[in-house]
N, CA and C atoms as an extended XYZ file, in Angstrom:
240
Properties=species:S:1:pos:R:3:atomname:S:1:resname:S:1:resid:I:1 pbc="F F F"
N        53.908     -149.322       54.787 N   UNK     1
C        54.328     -149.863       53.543 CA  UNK     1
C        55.595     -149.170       53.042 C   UNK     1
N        55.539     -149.302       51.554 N   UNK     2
C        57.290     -148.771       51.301 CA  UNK     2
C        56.877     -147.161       51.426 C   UNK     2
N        56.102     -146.501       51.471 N   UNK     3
C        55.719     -145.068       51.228 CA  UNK     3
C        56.014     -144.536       52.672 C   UNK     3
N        55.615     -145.367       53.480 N   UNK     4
C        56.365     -145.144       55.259 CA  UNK     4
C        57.824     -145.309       55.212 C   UNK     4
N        58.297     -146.300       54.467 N   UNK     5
C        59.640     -146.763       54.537 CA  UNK     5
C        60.771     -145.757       53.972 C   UNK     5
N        60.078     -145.138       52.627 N   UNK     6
C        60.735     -143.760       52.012 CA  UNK     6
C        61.004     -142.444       52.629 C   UNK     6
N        59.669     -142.334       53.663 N   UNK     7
C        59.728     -141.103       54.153 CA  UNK     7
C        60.323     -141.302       55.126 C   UNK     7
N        60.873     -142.384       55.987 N   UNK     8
C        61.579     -142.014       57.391 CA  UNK     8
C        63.024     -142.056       56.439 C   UNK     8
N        63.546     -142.835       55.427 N   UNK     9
C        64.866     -143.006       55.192 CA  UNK     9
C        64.838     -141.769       54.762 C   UNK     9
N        64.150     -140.910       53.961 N   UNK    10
C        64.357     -139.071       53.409 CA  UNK    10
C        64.715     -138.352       54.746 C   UNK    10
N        63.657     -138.406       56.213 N   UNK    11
C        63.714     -137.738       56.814 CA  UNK    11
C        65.128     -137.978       57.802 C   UNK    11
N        65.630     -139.087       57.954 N   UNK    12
C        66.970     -139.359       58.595 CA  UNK    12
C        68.161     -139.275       57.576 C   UNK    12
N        68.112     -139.133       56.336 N   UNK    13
C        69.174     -139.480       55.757 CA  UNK    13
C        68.967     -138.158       54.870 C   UNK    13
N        68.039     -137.672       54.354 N   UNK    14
C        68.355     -136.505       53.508 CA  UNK    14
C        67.696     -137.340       51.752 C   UNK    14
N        68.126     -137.024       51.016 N   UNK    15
C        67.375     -136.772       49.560 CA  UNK    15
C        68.081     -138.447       49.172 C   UNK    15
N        66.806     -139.078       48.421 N   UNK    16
C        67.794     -140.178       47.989 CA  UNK    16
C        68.170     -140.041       46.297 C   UNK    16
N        68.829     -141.094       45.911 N   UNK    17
C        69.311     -140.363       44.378 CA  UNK    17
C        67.925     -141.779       44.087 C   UNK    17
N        67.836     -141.289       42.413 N   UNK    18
C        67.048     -142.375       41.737 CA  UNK    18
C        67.141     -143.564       41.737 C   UNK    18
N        68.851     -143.682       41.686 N   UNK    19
C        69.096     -145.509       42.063 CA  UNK    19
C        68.753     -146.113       43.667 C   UNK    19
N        68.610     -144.980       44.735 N   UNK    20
C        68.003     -145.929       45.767 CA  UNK    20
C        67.028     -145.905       45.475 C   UNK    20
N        66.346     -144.792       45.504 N   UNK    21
C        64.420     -145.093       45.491 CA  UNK    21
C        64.242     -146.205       44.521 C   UNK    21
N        65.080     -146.697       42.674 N   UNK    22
C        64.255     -147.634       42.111 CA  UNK    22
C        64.443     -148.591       43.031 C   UNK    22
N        65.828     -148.744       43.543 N   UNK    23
C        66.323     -149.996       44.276 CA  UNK    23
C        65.122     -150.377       45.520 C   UNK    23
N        64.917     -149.471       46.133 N   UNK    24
C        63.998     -149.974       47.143 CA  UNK    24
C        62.320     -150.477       46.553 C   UNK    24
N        62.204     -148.983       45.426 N   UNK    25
C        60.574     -149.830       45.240 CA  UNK    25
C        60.482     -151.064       44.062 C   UNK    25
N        61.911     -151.458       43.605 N   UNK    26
C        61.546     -152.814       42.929 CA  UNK    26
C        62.256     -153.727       43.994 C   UNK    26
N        63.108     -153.988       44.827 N   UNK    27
C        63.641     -154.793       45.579 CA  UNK    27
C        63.674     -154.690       46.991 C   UNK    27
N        62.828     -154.129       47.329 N   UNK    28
C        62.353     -153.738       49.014 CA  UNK    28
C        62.215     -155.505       49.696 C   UNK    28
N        62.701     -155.899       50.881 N   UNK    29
C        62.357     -157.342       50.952 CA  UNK    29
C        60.717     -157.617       51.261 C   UNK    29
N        60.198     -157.025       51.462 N   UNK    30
C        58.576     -157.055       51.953 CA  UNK    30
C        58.022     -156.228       50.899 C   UNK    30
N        58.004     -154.915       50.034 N   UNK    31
C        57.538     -154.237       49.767 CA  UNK    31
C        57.974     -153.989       47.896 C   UNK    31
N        58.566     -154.417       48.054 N   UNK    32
C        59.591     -154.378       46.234 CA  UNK    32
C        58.586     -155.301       45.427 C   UNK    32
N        58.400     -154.675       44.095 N   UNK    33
C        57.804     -155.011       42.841 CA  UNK    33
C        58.020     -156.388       42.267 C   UNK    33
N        58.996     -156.569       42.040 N   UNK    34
C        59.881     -157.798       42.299 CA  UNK    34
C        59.895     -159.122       43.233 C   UNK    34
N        59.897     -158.588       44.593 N   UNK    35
C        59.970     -159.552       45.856 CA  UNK    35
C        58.707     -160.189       46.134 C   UNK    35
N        57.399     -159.308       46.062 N   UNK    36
C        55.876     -159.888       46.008 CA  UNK    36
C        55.726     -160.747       45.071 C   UNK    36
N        55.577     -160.791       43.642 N   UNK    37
C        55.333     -161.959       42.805 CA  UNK    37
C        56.527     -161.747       41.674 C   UNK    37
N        56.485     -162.892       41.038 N   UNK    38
C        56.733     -163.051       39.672 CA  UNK    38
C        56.451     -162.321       38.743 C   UNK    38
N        56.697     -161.399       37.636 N   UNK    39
C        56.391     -160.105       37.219 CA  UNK    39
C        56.655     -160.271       36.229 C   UNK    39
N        57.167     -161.242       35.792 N   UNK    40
C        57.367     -161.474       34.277 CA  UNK    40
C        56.402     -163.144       33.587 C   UNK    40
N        56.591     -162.905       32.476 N   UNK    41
C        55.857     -164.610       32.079 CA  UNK    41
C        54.090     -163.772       31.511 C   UNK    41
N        53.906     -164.775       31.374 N   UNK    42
C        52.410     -164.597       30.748 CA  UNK    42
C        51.318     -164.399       31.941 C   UNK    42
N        52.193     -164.988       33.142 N   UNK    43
C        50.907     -164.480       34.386 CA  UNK    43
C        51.060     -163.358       35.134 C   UNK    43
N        52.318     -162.738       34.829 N   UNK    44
C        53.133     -161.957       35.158 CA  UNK    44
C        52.227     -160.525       34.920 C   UNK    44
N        52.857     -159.227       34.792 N   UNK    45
C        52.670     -157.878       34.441 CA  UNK    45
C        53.359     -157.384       33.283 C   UNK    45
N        53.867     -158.763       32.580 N   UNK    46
C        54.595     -158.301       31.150 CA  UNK    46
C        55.238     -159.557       30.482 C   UNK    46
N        55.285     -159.798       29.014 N   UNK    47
C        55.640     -161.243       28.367 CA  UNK    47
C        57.251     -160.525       27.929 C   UNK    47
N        58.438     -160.546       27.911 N   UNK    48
C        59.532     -160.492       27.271 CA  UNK    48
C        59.269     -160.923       26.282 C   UNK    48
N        59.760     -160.560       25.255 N   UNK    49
C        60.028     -161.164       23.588 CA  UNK    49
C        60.405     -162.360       23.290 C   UNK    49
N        61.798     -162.344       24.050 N   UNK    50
C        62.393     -164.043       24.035 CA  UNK    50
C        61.212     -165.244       24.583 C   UNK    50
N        60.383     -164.654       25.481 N   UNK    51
C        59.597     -165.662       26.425 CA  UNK    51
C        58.904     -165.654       24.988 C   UNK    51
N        58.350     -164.918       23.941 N   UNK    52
C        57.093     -165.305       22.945 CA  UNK    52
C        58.380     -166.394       21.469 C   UNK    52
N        58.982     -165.622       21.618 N   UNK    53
C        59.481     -166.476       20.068 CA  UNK    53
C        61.396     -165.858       20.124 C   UNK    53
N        62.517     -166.473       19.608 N   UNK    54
C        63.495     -166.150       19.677 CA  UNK    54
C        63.581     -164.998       18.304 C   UNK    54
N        62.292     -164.721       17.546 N   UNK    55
C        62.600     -164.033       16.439 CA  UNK    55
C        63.104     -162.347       16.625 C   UNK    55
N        62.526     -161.949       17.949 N   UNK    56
C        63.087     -160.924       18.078 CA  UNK    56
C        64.836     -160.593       18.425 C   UNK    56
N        65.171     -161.720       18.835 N   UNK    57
C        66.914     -161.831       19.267 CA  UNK    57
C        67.410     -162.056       17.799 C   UNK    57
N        66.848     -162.134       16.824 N   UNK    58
C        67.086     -162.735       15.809 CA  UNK    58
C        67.299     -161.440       14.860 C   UNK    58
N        66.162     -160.950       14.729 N   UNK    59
C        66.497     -159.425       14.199 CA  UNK    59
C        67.046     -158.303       14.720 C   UNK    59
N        67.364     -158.349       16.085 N   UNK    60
C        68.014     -157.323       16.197 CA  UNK    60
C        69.783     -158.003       15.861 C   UNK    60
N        70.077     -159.336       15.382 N   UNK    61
C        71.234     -159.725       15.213 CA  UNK    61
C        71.683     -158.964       13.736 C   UNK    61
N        70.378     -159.445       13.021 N   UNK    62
C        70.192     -159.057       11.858 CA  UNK    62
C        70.636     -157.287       11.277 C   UNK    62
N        70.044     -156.822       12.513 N   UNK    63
C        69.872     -155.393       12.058 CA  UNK    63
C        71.552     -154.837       12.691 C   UNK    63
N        71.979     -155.732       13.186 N   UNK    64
C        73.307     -155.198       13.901 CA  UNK    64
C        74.348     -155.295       12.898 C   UNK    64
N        73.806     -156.803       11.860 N   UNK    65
C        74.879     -156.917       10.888 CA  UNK    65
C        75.058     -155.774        9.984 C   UNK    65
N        73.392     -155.039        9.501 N   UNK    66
C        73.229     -154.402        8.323 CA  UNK    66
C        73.996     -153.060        9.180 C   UNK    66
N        73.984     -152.289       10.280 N   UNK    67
C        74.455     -151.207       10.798 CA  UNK    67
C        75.675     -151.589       10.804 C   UNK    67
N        76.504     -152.709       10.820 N   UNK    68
C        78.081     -152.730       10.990 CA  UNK    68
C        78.802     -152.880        9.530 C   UNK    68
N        77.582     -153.148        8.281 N   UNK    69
C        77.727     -153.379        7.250 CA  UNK    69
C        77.856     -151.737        6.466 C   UNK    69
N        76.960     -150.949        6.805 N   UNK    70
C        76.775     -149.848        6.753 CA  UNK    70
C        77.581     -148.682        6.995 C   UNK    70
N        78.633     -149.442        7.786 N   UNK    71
C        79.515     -148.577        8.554 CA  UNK    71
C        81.170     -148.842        7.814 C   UNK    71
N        80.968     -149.614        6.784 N   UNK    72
C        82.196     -150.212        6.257 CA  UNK    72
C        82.748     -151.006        6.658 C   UNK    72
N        82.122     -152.087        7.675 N   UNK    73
C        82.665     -153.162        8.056 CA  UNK    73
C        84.168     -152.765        8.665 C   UNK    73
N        84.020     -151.881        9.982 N   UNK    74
C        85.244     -151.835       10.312 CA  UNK    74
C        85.610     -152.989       11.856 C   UNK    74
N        86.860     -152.819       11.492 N   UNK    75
C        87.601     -153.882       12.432 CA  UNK    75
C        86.864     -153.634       13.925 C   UNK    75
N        87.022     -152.520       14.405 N   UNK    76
C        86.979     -152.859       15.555 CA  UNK    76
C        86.044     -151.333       15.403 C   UNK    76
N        84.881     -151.477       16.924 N   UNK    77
C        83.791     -150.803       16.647 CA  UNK    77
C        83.747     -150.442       18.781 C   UNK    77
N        82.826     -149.602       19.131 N   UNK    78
C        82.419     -149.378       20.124 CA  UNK    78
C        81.162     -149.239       20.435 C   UNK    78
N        80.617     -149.721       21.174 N   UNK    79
C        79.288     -149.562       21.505 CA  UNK    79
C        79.083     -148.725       23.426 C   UNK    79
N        78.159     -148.024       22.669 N   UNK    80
C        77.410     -147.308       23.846 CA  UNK    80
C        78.223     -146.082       24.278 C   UNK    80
């Protein structure tokens, strides 16, 4: 399985960083979290917000206005 698949790529290749290992155990073609079923939705292993109601896209619009409002409404802003 992917736990065979990890340990020969460690033992030929050396240490992997976090972005391969997520990469392989959500997108492995046989073995990835992802690639086995559907993982989202109500039959899924988790409902997204948007999938229940658009109200959550809605308040965080909301709450973006009151933080840019908050901030003195300046022209031009940066995020992240």
């Amino acid at each position: 399985g992917l736990l065979r698949e990890l340990g020969s790529r460690i033992r030929f290749r050396g240490p992997l960083t976090v972005a391969e290992y997520m990469g392989l155990a959500l997108t492995h073609p046989e073995h990835g979290y992802y690639m086995r079923r559907d993982a989202f939705g109500r039959a899924g292993d988790f409902t997204t917000s948007p999938e229940v109601c658009q109200a959550f896209g809605e308040l965080v619009g909301v709450w973006c206005v009151a933080a840019w409002e908050a901030l003195g409404r300046p022209a031009r802003g940066r995020l992240g």
